[in-house]
Amino acid sequence: MKERKYKEDWVNETRFDDRGKEKRVPVYRGPVFGLAPDCDKKSLLLRALLPWLGCLILLVLFFWLDFPGTRILYVFLPAALALFPCFYWAAGLWALFRAPDRMTRLQKENSIGRILRSAVGCTVFSFAALAGEVIFLLSGGDASREYPGLLILLGAAILALGAVNMFRTVHSRLSKEDNIQS
């Protein structure tokens, strides 16, 4: 469905192949996006990969260490749901890795836009799990056993929030130019 959203960016042109046979070929005529001159793709991938790995490792560690809060639904559910944006984030990283330097609108949305949306989702769910953890501690949970879990969720939320801030900046600094090709 997303491809239909940008159908005005494409034009069908008639071309002739080597044998003189007429062929209709789709040609991209929409805007082209590029990274800022001081931001290369390798450093951007590294800056997106490190918070992703950090969030993923911290969230899996939270479940693996089996804190008492993982048995409470209002802690477990948001923490488990925070894993889904992490996998969506990985898909955005893969799309950014494969995207050319001059990206189409669809490639921009599938890479940088996807990373930004998934980092926001991971932040929201991590902070919701953190709030559930605080509520669990205030309602009489064992603070000595639950304190490391609280720190793990706080770390995941801060990493995801840092990624949101960084990719908002990257998304706003994308250069847009018209695609003039003959």
mmCIF file of C-alpha atoms in Angstrom:
data_model
loop_
_atom_site.group_PDB
_atom_site.id
_atom_site.type_symbol
_atom_site.label_atom_id
_atom_site.label_comp_id
_atom_site.label_asym_id
_atom_site.label_seq_id
_atom_site.Cartn_x
_atom_site.Cartn_y
_atom_site.Cartn_z
ATOM 1 C CA MET A 1 0.000 0.000 0.000
ATOM 2 C CA LYS A 2 2.886 2.342 0.644
ATOM 3 C CA GLU A 3 3.927 2.090 -3.002
ATOM 4 C CA ARG A 4 0.595 3.592 -4.077
ATOM 5 C CA LYS A 5 1.195 6.543 -1.797
ATOM 6 C CA TYR A 6 4.063 7.670 -4.019
ATOM 7 C CA LYS A 7 2.703 6.666 -7.405
ATOM 8 C CA GLU A 8 2.894 10.278 -8.661
ATOM 9 C CA ASP A 9 6.684 10.038 -8.284
ATOM 10 C CA TRP A 10 6.858 7.486 -11.097
ATOM 11 C CA VAL A 11 6.256 7.962 -14.829
ATOM 12 C CA ASN A 12 5.982 5.222 -17.443
ATOM 13 C CA GLU A 13 8.218 5.899 -20.415
ATOM 14 C CA THR A 14 8.307 4.094 -23.721
ATOM 15 C CA ARG A 15 11.764 2.899 -24.699
ATOM 16 C CA PHE A 16 13.153 0.618 -27.371
ATOM 17 C CA ASP A 17 15.359 -2.341 -26.542
ATOM 18 C CA ASP A 18 18.273 -3.674 -28.632
ATOM 19 C CA ARG A 19 15.968 -5.486 -31.044
ATOM 20 C CA GLY A 20 13.817 -2.417 -31.621
ATOM 21 C CA LYS A 21 10.945 -3.725 -29.558
ATOM 22 C CA GLU A 22 8.891 -1.134 -27.715
ATOM 23 C CA LYS A 23 8.874 -1.421 -23.893
ATOM 24 C CA ARG A 24 7.187 0.610 -21.169
ATOM 25 C CA VAL A 25 9.622 1.263 -18.308
ATOM 26 C CA PRO A 26 8.809 2.992 -14.992
ATOM 27 C CA VAL A 27 11.159 5.925 -14.325
ATOM 28 C CA TYR A 28 11.424 7.740 -10.995
ATOM 29 C CA ARG A 29 10.738 11.498 -11.312
ATOM 30 C CA GLY A 30 10.040 12.381 -7.671
ATOM 31 C CA PRO A 31 12.283 14.159 -5.204
ATOM 32 C CA VAL A 32 15.627 12.629 -4.275
ATOM 33 C CA PHE A 33 16.949 12.747 -0.706
ATOM 34 C CA GLY A 34 20.536 12.708 0.431
ATOM 35 C CA LEU A 35 22.307 12.780 3.765
ATOM 36 C CA ALA A 36 23.905 15.973 5.013
ATOM 37 C CA PRO A 37 27.469 16.476 3.741
ATOM 38 C CA ASP A 38 28.988 16.014 7.202
ATOM 39 C CA CYS A 39 27.076 12.757 7.810
ATOM 40 C CA ASP A 40 28.312 9.666 6.007
ATOM 41 C CA LYS A 41 26.294 6.460 5.846
ATOM 42 C CA LYS A 42 28.789 4.248 7.706
ATOM 43 C CA SER A 43 28.887 6.468 10.782
ATOM 44 C CA LEU A 44 25.098 6.800 10.657
ATOM 45 C CA LEU A 45 24.712 3.018 10.568
ATOM 46 C CA LEU A 46 27.071 2.666 13.513
ATOM 47 C CA ARG A 47 25.216 5.356 15.461
ATOM 48 C CA ALA A 48 21.917 3.565 14.785
ATOM 49 C CA LEU A 49 23.277 0.073 15.429
ATOM 50 C CA LEU A 50 24.732 0.760 18.880
ATOM 51 C CA PRO A 51 21.507 2.001 20.543
ATOM 52 C CA TRP A 52 19.574 -0.795 18.826
ATOM 53 C CA LEU A 53 21.931 -3.447 20.158
ATOM 54 C CA GLY A 54 21.907 -1.801 23.580
ATOM 55 C CA CYS A 55 18.106 -1.730 23.771
ATOM 56 C CA LEU A 56 17.764 -5.269 22.510
ATOM 57 C CA ILE A 57 20.366 -6.659 24.915
ATOM 58 C CA LEU A 58 18.935 -4.778 27.901
ATOM 59 C CA LEU A 59 15.358 -5.872 27.193
ATOM 60 C CA VAL A 60 16.354 -9.522 26.703
ATOM 61 C CA LEU A 61 18.509 -9.314 29.839
ATOM 62 C CA PHE A 62 15.518 -7.985 31.779
ATOM 63 C CA PHE A 63 13.522 -11.103 30.934
ATOM 64 C CA TRP A 64 16.438 -13.516 31.244
ATOM 65 C CA LEU A 65 17.401 -12.451 34.766
ATOM 66 C CA ASP A 66 13.821 -13.184 35.897
ATOM 67 C CA PHE A 67 13.073 -10.276 38.206
ATOM 68 C CA PRO A 68 9.844 -10.350 40.257
ATOM 69 C CA GLY A 69 8.478 -7.532 38.079
ATOM 70 C CA THR A 70 8.529 -9.774 35.018
ATOM 71 C CA ARG A 71 5.670 -11.748 36.565
ATOM 72 C CA ILE A 72 3.470 -8.650 36.771
ATOM 73 C CA LEU A 73 1.359 -7.959 33.681
ATOM 74 C CA TYR A 74 1.718 -4.164 33.708
ATOM 75 C CA VAL A 75 5.513 -4.533 33.722
ATOM 76 C CA PHE A 76 5.842 -7.584 31.497
ATOM 77 C CA LEU A 77 3.506 -6.506 28.688
ATOM 78 C CA PRO A 78 5.091 -3.120 27.849
ATOM 79 C CA ALA A 79 8.591 -4.591 28.158
ATOM 80 C CA ALA A 80 7.643 -7.432 25.813
ATOM 81 C CA LEU A 81 5.991 -5.026 23.389
ATOM 82 C CA ALA A 82 9.189 -2.950 23.346
ATOM 83 C CA LEU A 83 10.893 -5.868 21.597
ATOM 84 C CA PHE A 84 8.661 -5.513 18.508
ATOM 85 C CA PRO A 85 9.926 -2.008 17.603
ATOM 86 C CA CYS A 86 13.463 -3.349 18.074
ATOM 87 C CA PHE A 87 12.897 -5.822 15.241
ATOM 88 C CA TYR A 88 11.297 -3.075 13.125
ATOM 89 C CA TRP A 89 14.387 -0.973 13.889
ATOM 90 C CA ALA A 90 16.576 -3.790 12.545
ATOM 91 C CA ALA A 91 14.569 -3.771 9.310
ATOM 92 C CA GLY A 92 15.205 -0.018 9.031
ATOM 93 C CA LEU A 93 18.923 -0.568 9.589
ATOM 94 C CA TRP A 94 18.973 -3.152 6.818
ATOM 95 C CA ALA A 95 17.119 -0.782 4.473
ATOM 96 C CA LEU A 96 19.558 2.028 5.319
ATOM 97 C CA PHE A 97 22.490 -0.294 4.657
ATOM 98 C CA ARG A 98 21.103 -1.152 1.210
ATOM 99 C CA ALA A 99 19.896 2.357 0.282
ATOM 100 C CA PRO A 100 21.899 4.366 -2.252
ATOM 101 C CA ASP A 101 23.373 7.761 -1.447
ATOM 102 C CA ARG A 102 20.566 9.452 -3.368
ATOM 103 C CA MET A 103 17.391 7.910 -1.948
ATOM 104 C CA THR A 104 13.901 7.999 -3.359
ATOM 105 C CA ARG A 105 11.060 9.029 -1.096
ATOM 106 C CA LEU A 106 10.123 5.391 -0.502
ATOM 107 C CA GLN A 107 13.712 4.421 0.353
ATOM 108 C CA LYS A 108 13.929 7.335 2.793
ATOM 109 C CA GLU A 109 10.737 6.267 4.553
ATOM 110 C CA ASN A 110 11.787 2.610 4.632
ATOM 111 C CA SER A 111 15.169 3.386 6.171
ATOM 112 C CA ILE A 112 15.503 6.572 8.215
ATOM 113 C CA GLY A 113 11.778 7.023 8.736
ATOM 114 C CA ARG A 114 11.408 3.423 9.930
ATOM 115 C CA ILE A 115 14.322 3.756 12.345
ATOM 116 C CA LEU A 116 12.830 6.944 13.763
ATOM 117 C CA ARG A 117 9.340 5.466 14.207
ATOM 118 C CA SER A 118 10.659 2.286 15.798
ATOM 119 C CA ALA A 119 12.922 4.211 18.194
ATOM 120 C CA VAL A 120 9.880 6.246 19.273
ATOM 121 C CA GLY A 121 7.905 3.024 19.818
ATOM 122 C CA CYS A 122 10.716 1.434 21.779
ATOM 123 C CA THR A 123 10.982 4.578 23.927
ATOM 124 C CA VAL A 124 7.266 4.659 24.676
ATOM 125 C CA PHE A 125 7.081 0.982 25.618
ATOM 126 C CA SER A 126 10.291 1.131 27.669
ATOM 127 C CA PHE A 127 9.040 4.111 29.647
ATOM 128 C CA ALA A 128 5.682 2.353 30.144
ATOM 129 C CA ALA A 129 7.479 -0.721 31.506
ATOM 130 C CA LEU A 130 9.603 1.559 33.685
ATOM 131 C CA ALA A 131 6.457 3.236 35.057
ATOM 132 C CA GLY A 132 4.982 -0.212 35.741
ATOM 133 C CA GLU A 133 8.154 -1.170 37.546
ATOM 134 C CA VAL A 134 7.974 1.952 39.722
ATOM 135 C CA ILE A 135 4.308 1.243 40.504
ATOM 136 C CA PHE A 136 5.243 -2.325 41.424
ATOM 137 C CA LEU A 137 7.976 -1.072 43.771
ATOM 138 C CA LEU A 138 5.672 1.492 45.374
ATOM 139 C CA SER A 139 2.979 -1.136 45.928
ATOM 140 C CA GLY A 140 5.294 -3.286 48.009
ATOM 141 C CA GLY A 141 7.627 -5.099 45.613
ATOM 142 C CA ASP A 142 10.979 -6.366 46.836
ATOM 143 C CA ALA A 143 13.216 -3.366 46.134
ATOM 144 C CA SER A 144 16.465 -5.235 46.739
ATOM 145 C CA ARG A 145 15.694 -7.782 43.989
ATOM 146 C CA GLU A 146 13.901 -5.345 41.691
ATOM 147 C CA TYR A 147 16.397 -2.464 41.675
ATOM 148 C CA PRO A 148 18.639 -3.933 38.900
ATOM 149 C CA GLY A 149 15.561 -4.494 36.714
ATOM 150 C CA LEU A 150 14.582 -0.869 37.221
ATOM 151 C CA LEU A 151 18.042 0.240 36.087
ATOM 152 C CA ILE A 152 17.938 -2.061 33.053
ATOM 153 C CA LEU A 153 14.590 -0.635 31.914
ATOM 154 C CA LEU A 154 15.836 2.905 32.545
ATOM 155 C CA GLY A 155 18.910 2.199 30.421
ATOM 156 C CA ALA A 156 16.811 0.822 27.560
ATOM 157 C CA ALA A 157 14.495 3.832 27.680
ATOM 158 C CA ILE A 158 17.395 6.293 27.695
ATOM 159 C CA LEU A 159 19.124 4.540 24.773
ATOM 160 C CA ALA A 160 15.920 4.589 22.726
ATOM 161 C CA LEU A 161 15.275 8.241 23.606
ATOM 162 C CA GLY A 162 18.806 9.125 22.512
ATOM 163 C CA ALA A 163 18.209 7.347 19.194
ATOM 164 C CA VAL A 164 14.954 9.278 18.712
ATOM 165 C CA ASN A 165 16.741 12.568 19.277
ATOM 166 C CA MET A 166 19.598 11.665 16.941
ATOM 167 C CA PHE A 167 17.368 10.440 14.107
ATOM 168 C CA ARG A 168 15.016 13.403 14.408
ATOM 169 C CA THR A 169 18.073 15.543 13.713
ATOM 170 C CA VAL A 170 19.174 13.321 10.813
ATOM 171 C CA HIS A 171 15.644 13.278 9.351
ATOM 172 C CA SER A 172 15.396 17.065 9.517
ATOM 173 C CA ARG A 173 18.800 17.524 7.853
ATOM 174 C CA LEU A 174 18.085 15.357 4.812
ATOM 175 C CA SER A 175 18.626 17.371 1.677
ATOM 176 C CA LYS A 176 15.776 17.265 -0.803
ATOM 177 C CA GLU A 177 16.408 17.966 -4.447
ATOM 178 C CA ASP A 178 14.277 17.652 -7.513
ATOM 179 C CA ASN A 179 14.993 14.706 -9.755
ATOM 180 C CA ILE A 180 15.632 16.214 -13.173
ATOM 181 C CA GLN A 181 16.591 13.447 -15.565
ATOM 182 C CA SER A 182 16.121 13.214 -19.267
#
